[in-house]
Amino acid sequence: MHAAILVALAAGAGAFAPAPALSHRAAPLSAEALKIGIVGGGTVGGGIVEILTHKQEQLTACAGGVGIEVKTVVVRDKSKERDWALPPGCTVTEDVDDVLDDADIDLVVEVAGGTTFAKDVVFGALKKRKDVVTANKALIAACLPEIEALLEDVNAEGEKVSFGFEAAVCGGIPIIHTLQTDFVGDSVTRLRGIMNGCTNWMLTKMEAEGVSYTDCLTEASALGYAEADPTLDVGGFDARSKLAIMIRLAFGVDVNEDDISCKGITNIKQVDFAYAKELLGGTIKLLGVAEMAAEGHELTAYVTPAFVPDGNTLAVIDDAINAVEITSENLQSSLLVGRGAGRFPTANSCVSDIVGCARKGLPEAFAKKTTDVTFMNDFSSQFYLRIQYRNEVGIVGNLGDICAKHDVSIYSLLQKPESDYFVLITEYGPRSNIKKVAAEVEGASWCVGDTFLMPVATKE
Amino acid sequence: MHAAILVALAAGAGAFAPAPALSHRAAPLSAEALKIGIVGGGTVGGGIVEILTHKQEQLTACAGGVGIEVKTVVVRDKSKERDWALPPGCTVTEDVDDVLDDADIDLVVEVAGGTTFAKDVVFGALKKRKDVVTANKALIAACLPEIEALLEDVNAEGEKVSFGFEAAVCGGIPIIHTLQTDFVGDSVTRLRGIMNGCTNWMLTKMEAEGVSYTDCLTEASALGYAEADPTLDVGGFDARSKLAIMIRLAFGVDVNEDDISCKGITNIKQVDFAYAKELLGGTIKLLGVAEMAAEGHELTAYVTPAFVPDGNTLAVIDDAINAVEITSENLQSSLLVGRGAGRFPTANSCVSDIVGCARKGLPEAFAKKTTDVTFMNDFSSQFYLRIQYRNEVGIVGNLGDICAKHDVSIYSLLQKPESDYFVLITEYGPRSNIKKVAAEVEGASWCVGDTFLMPVATKE
């Protein structure tokens, strides 16, 4: 295998300026290797070191002959035991300046997480004209325009600095590279997907085993599927951060993530699986959706549980898997499915970006940009409305009146025997109308507690 | 939108050497645009011209500020009416040398098809140190080692020449880029997928509507889903060419496509859908499969109809859609789904490669390379064997003896009332054994005609 790889190295040698191609063959690889500093020596950081160590030859070939050397790893506590082996010649330090101030380091990998220290690392490295690779979804979702402005500033002259963040969105799914490179000549009209593994695992289990939401969450946390603060998962906020980042890449539109309406899975009950299945056939998924209308001038986006009918591929994406569906002019419909999180899926995406930097081929980070788009909060769909009721005369008549008043047409209605709930499926119409219906129903004498509303996803 | 794009251009301007960044802002784009020649002005060629024309600003931004100009289009017959508009300043010619001999042309797009003229175009352009983008699956499957050797030769010194072929495999699915960039630090253990849209459309229709194979093929041809020679589709050969190319990228192994065992869908009957569904639950798909065993030293690959059980996502991929599933050490399981063919899906992939060349960021074409792998023809699986019979005493006993003789364990057996067929599902075991069973059964007095054998795909 060595001989074969060396042939490939020699062939691709011209990629890494400025040394002439022939010198690659004679000189040891380390002479012009890309030197990296990793900030964060935990789960993902350790995974990166392991992949870089074990796949060295293959990585060098894919980088066009450029070796990759981990020079420094910054950890919080040097005395803490690590589950990964230090590569030869690599230093472990607690001082991030050992990376930021080291002119020898070409690329900084930020896998520390958070938005304070990590922000200093990412911004500090870019300012020092180092390439940056990060897995930090929260930081990018919060600071994308700032990062973009800094990149523009740094890249206004001199050799280009690259910013890779494949690992920040949907872990092992190459959705960032795909949006950056495979839709350059296309116009995306809709993004839709299952963007959080923890909640998808929970919903799958709730439906298959009839387990309650609370018990599922306890188990998801024990299995490590939930974030340290599970509110980020079950509240839909983790999915929303990913959606906001993907919106920028797919549509070229900057959306403040807080402006995207966000509803989690906390109010889903067993009865919803049964009613929805009976009325329409299918299942419930937590979806992130962004859709362009008005010929590219109006964007709606939201995170919500949704009823996903049979025949929609998203309906069969189970467990802790993520899936992103892209609808576009040229490609029509594309779907990417994979692990959304985990040590090696995330580390693999970081390594892919590191190799992209080594071969100077990482795509433009935020090339698509559009400013003449209005962000619309309302959106249209069929909706599922679950209502808890107490028996009274005239409920259906009253409900019919309320729907008519707010211009909502009823597609179907189901009340199972011995259930405290009935469920209404609307015809296609604006969410604002059905929300008015829900609000008015909640004020009726026969309604108990809060109603539960979710859209019905289209099959296509 | 103009202002926004111009900001992005200025920011990314450093990417295209040798002009200094600031000159980008002042100079017109055409001054340093990438000049391309397109060989083939038909469906795909016209689609490329249309995308390049209509998405110009977006493409330039994604190419880091480099404009893309179609200088020349080579067509077979200049007098033939075209369904696409000629870009300003573009020449149409019937002489391919107007492209190959034009030192001004940086990149040649080959969308003429075939393996004779197209081979001259691709090899001629590479020899002249022009980047090449092609949609030609047949050429690459037939000549991959030759193309690789030429690239090595050309790239041994001087500025690197790029070779893009995203459009050659599964049209609009970015499987080539994904294998080239997102698995650089990973080890693929299995590739599996639906790699031919025509046959998937036919199988979907056969199952859903009970239409015969022959009627389906007639309709598929009329709808333009079939190749000019439909044998390439229904015989599995189109899928096999794609599989051979993907094997090289995923595993680094050169396999002669003729060495890959290939069975098409021509012998599938309605009864197979019914029997398979009843025995196992699921459907029938034409799959391309490649699997690595023996710690990366043994590879098996085959194209075959397969029973795909419910719960396997491939079971719900219907109509003319392609899907490729990649199993790997780091990412575990990834799935890419999309249009496998068609004007704009294919043209979109070409444009993505053109932009990759413009920004000098196209990945290494064939970086992964392994030579210590043995290609194995046999493989193990559960199998489905359909047998047509005439009534005799002792059939089951005789069949049991034949299976025992060849070390095949029976998992289940079904004979529906009033059917001329019965079906056997085996336990997991080598194909060579069940093929011996099939051969011996075909010699039995109670067997009518040929048996039909296909593997049962695993759920995961």
PDB file of N, CA and C in Angstrom, chain A residues 29-86:
ATOM      1  N   LEU A  29       7.841  14.532   4.274  1.00  0.00           N
ATOM      2  CA  LEU A  29       6.548  15.199   4.276  1.00  0.00           C
ATOM      3  C   LEU A  29       6.480  16.316   5.301  1.00  0.00           C
ATOM      4  N   SER A  30       7.075  16.085   6.471  1.00  0.00           N
ATOM      5  CA  SER A  30       6.915  17.046   7.558  1.00  0.00           C
ATOM      6  C   SER A  30       7.475  18.415   7.190  1.00  0.00           C
ATOM      7  N   ALA A  31       8.392  18.439   6.215  1.00  0.00           N
ATOM      8  CA  ALA A  31       9.007  19.707   5.843  1.00  0.00           C
ATOM      9  C   ALA A  31       7.972  20.748   5.458  1.00  0.00           C
ATOM     10  N   GLU A  32       6.879  20.331   4.848  1.00  0.00           N
ATOM     11  CA  GLU A  32       5.893  21.323   4.451  1.00  0.00           C
ATOM     12  C   GLU A  32       4.500  20.879   4.881  1.00  0.00           C
ATOM     13  N   ALA A  33       4.460  20.159   5.955  1.00  0.00           N
ATOM     14  CA  ALA A  33       3.167  19.704   6.470  1.00  0.00           C
ATOM     15  C   ALA A  33       2.360  20.892   6.977  1.00  0.00           C
ATOM     16  N   LEU A  34       1.059  20.731   6.961  1.00  0.00           N
ATOM     17  CA  LEU A  34       0.172  21.710   7.588  1.00  0.00           C
ATOM     18  C   LEU A  34       0.235  21.459   9.086  1.00  0.00           C
ATOM     19  N   LYS A  35       0.549  22.501   9.844  1.00  0.00           N
ATOM     20  CA  LYS A  35       0.660  22.332  11.301  1.00  0.00           C
ATOM     21  C   LYS A  35      -0.610  22.855  11.959  1.00  0.00           C
ATOM     22  N   ILE A  36      -1.189  22.018  12.790  1.00  0.00           N
ATOM     23  CA  ILE A  36      -2.455  22.426  13.390  1.00  0.00           C
ATOM     24  C   ILE A  36      -2.381  22.446  14.912  1.00  0.00           C
ATOM     25  N   GLY A  37      -3.195  23.317  15.487  1.00  0.00           N
ATOM     26  CA  GLY A  37      -3.391  23.367  16.934  1.00  0.00           C
ATOM     27  C   GLY A  37      -4.848  23.067  17.214  1.00  0.00           C
ATOM     28  N   ILE A  38      -5.093  22.166  18.156  1.00  0.00           N
ATOM     29  CA  ILE A  38      -6.473  21.790  18.479  1.00  0.00           C
ATOM     30  C   ILE A  38      -6.831  22.377  19.846  1.00  0.00           C
ATOM     31  N   VAL A  39      -7.887  23.153  19.909  1.00  0.00           N
ATOM     32  CA  VAL A  39      -8.320  23.731  21.182  1.00  0.00           C
ATOM     33  C   VAL A  39      -9.526  22.917  21.668  1.00  0.00           C
ATOM     34  N   GLY A  40      -9.300  22.095  22.668  1.00  0.00           N
ATOM     35  CA  GLY A  40     -10.322  21.174  23.174  1.00  0.00           C
ATOM     36  C   GLY A  40      -9.846  19.745  23.014  1.00  0.00           C
ATOM     37  N   GLY A  41      -9.591  19.075  24.114  1.00  0.00           N
ATOM     38  CA  GLY A  41      -9.043  17.711  24.051  1.00  0.00           C
ATOM     39  C   GLY A  41     -10.047  16.688  24.545  1.00  0.00           C
ATOM     40  N   GLY A  42     -11.320  16.988  24.412  1.00  0.00           N
ATOM     41  CA  GLY A  42     -12.376  16.085  24.895  1.00  0.00           C
ATOM     42  C   GLY A  42     -12.775  15.058  23.857  1.00  0.00           C
ATOM     43  N   THR A  43     -14.058  14.777  23.817  1.00  0.00           N
ATOM     44  CA  THR A  43     -14.583  13.726  22.955  1.00  0.00           C
ATOM     45  C   THR A  43     -14.217  13.957  21.493  1.00  0.00           C
ATOM     46  N   VAL A  44     -14.568  15.134  20.971  1.00  0.00           N
ATOM     47  CA  VAL A  44     -14.334  15.400  19.549  1.00  0.00           C
ATOM     48  C   VAL A  44     -12.849  15.620  19.273  1.00  0.00           C
ATOM     49  N   GLY A  45     -12.193  16.417  20.117  1.00  0.00           N
ATOM     50  CA  GLY A  45     -10.764  16.675  19.931  1.00  0.00           C
ATOM     51  C   GLY A  45      -9.968  15.381  19.891  1.00  0.00           C
ATOM     52  N   GLY A  46     -10.265  14.490  20.845  1.00  0.00           N
ATOM     53  CA  GLY A  46      -9.576  13.198  20.878  1.00  0.00           C
ATOM     54  C   GLY A  46      -9.867  12.379  19.628  1.00  0.00           C
ATOM     55  N   GLY A  47     -11.107  12.440  19.165  1.00  0.00           N
ATOM     56  CA  GLY A  47     -11.481  11.715  17.941  1.00  0.00           C
ATOM     57  C   GLY A  47     -10.694  12.227  16.741  1.00  0.00           C
ATOM     58  N   ILE A  48     -10.514  13.539  16.675  1.00  0.00           N
ATOM     59  CA  ILE A  48      -9.744  14.131  15.563  1.00  0.00           C
ATOM     60  C   ILE A  48      -8.300  13.626  15.587  1.00  0.00           C
ATOM     61  N   VAL A  49      -7.697  13.663  16.780  1.00  0.00           N
ATOM     62  CA  VAL A  49      -6.308  13.201  16.898  1.00  0.00           C
ATOM     63  C   VAL A  49      -6.200  11.738  16.465  1.00  0.00           C
ATOM     64  N   GLU A  50      -7.159  10.932  16.885  1.00  0.00           N
ATOM     65  CA  GLU A  50      -7.127   9.503  16.524  1.00  0.00           C
ATOM     66  C   GLU A  50      -7.216   9.301  15.016  1.00  0.00           C
ATOM     67  N   ILE A  51      -8.138  10.002  14.373  1.00  0.00           N
ATOM     68  CA  ILE A  51      -8.268   9.840  12.916  1.00  0.00           C
ATOM     69  C   ILE A  51      -7.008  10.329  12.211  1.00  0.00           C
ATOM     70  N   LEU A  52      -6.493  11.490  12.632  1.00  0.00           N
ATOM     71  CA  LEU A  52      -5.292  12.029  11.986  1.00  0.00           C
ATOM     72  C   LEU A  52      -4.121  11.068  12.146  1.00  0.00           C
ATOM     73  N   THR A  53      -4.074  10.379  13.273  1.00  0.00           N
ATOM     74  CA  THR A  53      -2.979   9.446  13.519  1.00  0.00           C
ATOM     75  C   THR A  53      -3.132   8.171  12.694  1.00  0.00           C
ATOM     76  N   HIS A  54      -4.349   7.613  12.715  1.00  0.00           N
ATOM     77  CA  HIS A  54      -4.534   6.295  12.105  1.00  0.00           C
ATOM     78  C   HIS A  54      -4.703   6.328  10.585  1.00  0.00           C
ATOM     79  N   LYS A  55      -5.097   7.458  10.045  1.00  0.00           N
ATOM     80  CA  LYS A  55      -5.345   7.522   8.593  1.00  0.00           C
ATOM     81  C   LYS A  55      -4.330   8.412   7.888  1.00  0.00           C
ATOM     82  N   GLN A  56      -3.164   8.540   8.470  1.00  0.00           N
ATOM     83  CA  GLN A  56      -2.183   9.521   7.999  1.00  0.00           C
ATOM     84  C   GLN A  56      -1.888   9.437   6.491  1.00  0.00           C
ATOM     85  N   GLU A  57      -1.599   8.235   6.017  1.00  0.00           N
ATOM     86  CA  GLU A  57      -1.204   8.109   4.605  1.00  0.00           C
ATOM     87  C   GLU A  57      -2.335   8.498   3.662  1.00  0.00           C
ATOM     88  N   GLN A  58      -3.509   7.989   3.989  1.00  0.00           N
ATOM     89  CA  GLN A  58      -4.685   8.275   3.169  1.00  0.00           C
ATOM     90  C   GLN A  58      -4.980   9.777   3.166  1.00  0.00           C
ATOM     91  N   LEU A  59      -4.845  10.411   4.321  1.00  0.00           N
ATOM     92  CA  LEU A  59      -5.126  11.842   4.426  1.00  0.00           C
ATOM     93  C   LEU A  59      -4.132  12.648   3.608  1.00  0.00           C
ATOM     94  N   THR A  60      -2.865  12.247   3.669  1.00  0.00           N
ATOM     95  CA  THR A  60      -1.846  12.965   2.906  1.00  0.00           C
ATOM     96  C   THR A  60      -2.125  12.848   1.407  1.00  0.00           C
ATOM     97  N   ALA A  61      -2.512  11.656   0.972  1.00  0.00           N
ATOM     98  CA  ALA A  61      -2.841  11.474  -0.453  1.00  0.00           C
ATOM     99  C   ALA A  61      -4.008  12.371  -0.845  1.00  0.00           C
ATOM    100  N   CYS A  62      -5.043  12.403   0.010  1.00  0.00           N
ATOM    101  CA  CYS A  62      -6.226  13.210  -0.307  1.00  0.00           C
ATOM    102  C   CYS A  62      -5.923  14.705  -0.231  1.00  0.00           C
ATOM    103  N   ALA A  63      -4.889  15.071   0.509  1.00  0.00           N
ATOM    104  CA  ALA A  63      -4.508  16.482   0.609  1.00  0.00           C
ATOM    105  C   ALA A  63      -3.497  16.836  -0.478  1.00  0.00           C
ATOM    106  N   GLY A  64      -3.374  16.004  -1.476  1.00  0.00           N
ATOM    107  CA  GLY A  64      -2.467  16.309  -2.583  1.00  0.00           C
ATOM    108  C   GLY A  64      -1.006  16.266  -2.183  1.00  0.00           C
ATOM    109  N   GLY A  65      -0.688  15.448  -1.183  1.00  0.00           N
ATOM    110  CA  GLY A  65       0.703  15.279  -0.794  1.00  0.00           C
ATOM    111  C   GLY A  65       1.119  16.075   0.424  1.00  0.00           C
ATOM    112  N   VAL A  66       0.213  16.855   0.967  1.00  0.00           N
ATOM    113  CA  VAL A  66       0.539  17.680   2.131  1.00  0.00           C
ATOM    114  C   VAL A  66       0.267  16.886   3.412  1.00  0.00           C
ATOM    115  N   GLY A  67       1.279  16.726   4.234  1.00  0.00           N
ATOM    116  CA  GLY A  67       1.082  16.046   5.516  1.00  0.00           C
ATOM    117  C   GLY A  67       0.361  16.945   6.505  1.00  0.00           C
ATOM    118  N   ILE A  68      -0.214  16.343   7.529  1.00  0.00           N
ATOM    119  CA  ILE A  68      -0.916  17.108   8.563  1.00  0.00           C
ATOM    120  C   ILE A  68      -0.315  16.731   9.913  1.00  0.00           C
ATOM    121  N   GLU A  69       0.188  17.735  10.650  1.00  0.00           N
ATOM    122  CA  GLU A  69       0.829  17.473  11.941  1.00  0.00           C
ATOM    123  C   GLU A  69       0.089  18.195  13.048  1.00  0.00           C
ATOM    124  N   VAL A  70      -0.293  17.454  14.086  1.00  0.00           N
ATOM    125  CA  VAL A  70      -0.878  18.103  15.259  1.00  0.00           C
ATOM    126  C   VAL A  70       0.279  18.603  16.122  1.00  0.00           C
ATOM    127  N   LYS A  71       0.462  19.920  16.151  1.00  0.00           N
ATOM    128  CA  LYS A  71       1.601  20.450  16.908  1.00  0.00           C
ATOM    129  C   LYS A  71       1.243  20.653  18.369  1.00  0.00           C
ATOM    130  N   THR A  72       0.035  21.175  18.631  1.00  0.00           N
ATOM    131  CA  THR A  72      -0.335  21.539  20.002  1.00  0.00           C
ATOM    132  C   THR A  72      -1.802  21.224  20.244  1.00  0.00           C
ATOM    133  N   VAL A  73      -2.098  20.699  21.430  1.00  0.00           N
ATOM    134  CA  VAL A  73      -3.487  20.520  21.847  1.00  0.00           C
ATOM    135  C   VAL A  73      -3.711  21.293  23.144  1.00  0.00           C
ATOM    136  N   VAL A  74      -4.720  22.155  23.152  1.00  0.00           N
ATOM    137  CA  VAL A  74      -5.025  22.940  24.355  1.00  0.00           C
ATOM    138  C   VAL A  74      -6.148  22.244  25.123  1.00  0.00           C
ATOM    139  N   VAL A  75      -5.895  21.937  26.391  1.00  0.00           N
ATOM    140  CA  VAL A  75      -6.919  21.289  27.227  1.00  0.00           C
ATOM    141  C   VAL A  75      -7.177  22.152  28.459  1.00  0.00           C
ATOM    142  N   ARG A  76      -8.289  21.896  29.120  1.00  0.00           N
ATOM    143  CA  ARG A  76      -8.619  22.680  30.315  1.00  0.00           C
ATOM    144  C   ARG A  76      -7.727  22.251  31.489  1.00  0.00           C
ATOM    145  N   ASP A  77      -7.476  20.938  31.557  1.00  0.00           N
ATOM    146  CA  ASP A  77      -6.746  20.405  32.705  1.00  0.00           C
ATOM    147  C   ASP A  77      -5.770  19.330  32.229  1.00  0.00           C
ATOM    148  N   LYS A  78      -4.498  19.705  32.223  1.00  0.00           N
ATOM    149  CA  LYS A  78      -3.465  18.790  31.713  1.00  0.00           C
ATOM    150  C   LYS A  78      -3.372  17.495  32.495  1.00  0.00           C
ATOM    151  N   SER A  79      -3.777  17.554  33.761  1.00  0.00           N
ATOM    152  CA  SER A  79      -3.595  16.377  34.623  1.00  0.00           C
ATOM    153  C   SER A  79      -4.699  15.334  34.401  1.00  0.00           C
ATOM    154  N   LYS A  80      -5.753  15.746  33.699  1.00  0.00           N
ATOM    155  CA  LYS A  80      -6.878  14.827  33.485  1.00  0.00           C
ATOM    156  C   LYS A  80      -6.475  13.710  32.519  1.00  0.00           C
ATOM    157  N   GLU A  81      -6.889  12.504  32.827  1.00  0.00           N
ATOM    158  CA  GLU A  81      -6.538  11.375  31.976  1.00  0.00           C
ATOM    159  C   GLU A  81      -7.243  11.496  30.615  1.00  0.00           C
ATOM    160  N   ARG A  82      -6.510  11.143  29.557  1.00  0.00           N
ATOM    161  CA  ARG A  82      -7.092  11.222  28.209  1.00  0.00           C
ATOM    162  C   ARG A  82      -7.315   9.820  27.661  1.00  0.00           C
ATOM    163  N   ASP A  83      -8.325   9.676  26.818  1.00  0.00           N
ATOM    164  CA  ASP A  83      -8.568   8.364  26.200  1.00  0.00           C
ATOM    165  C   ASP A  83      -8.012   8.325  24.780  1.00  0.00           C
ATOM    166  N   TRP A  84      -7.073   9.221  24.491  1.00  0.00           N
ATOM    167  CA  TRP A  84      -6.434   9.209  23.167  1.00  0.00           C
ATOM    168  C   TRP A  84      -4.936   9.414  23.342  1.00  0.00           C
ATOM    169  N   ALA A  85      -4.187   8.870  22.387  1.00  0.00           N
ATOM    170  CA  ALA A  85      -2.727   8.916  22.485  1.00  0.00           C
ATOM    171  C   ALA A  85      -2.190  10.188  21.837  1.00  0.00           C
ATOM    172  N   LEU A  86      -1.199  10.786  22.509  1.00  0.00           N
ATOM    173  CA  LEU A  86      -0.578  12.003  21.983  1.00  0.00           C
ATOM    174  C   LEU A  86       0.282  11.654  20.765  1.00  0.00           C
TER     175      LEU A  86
END
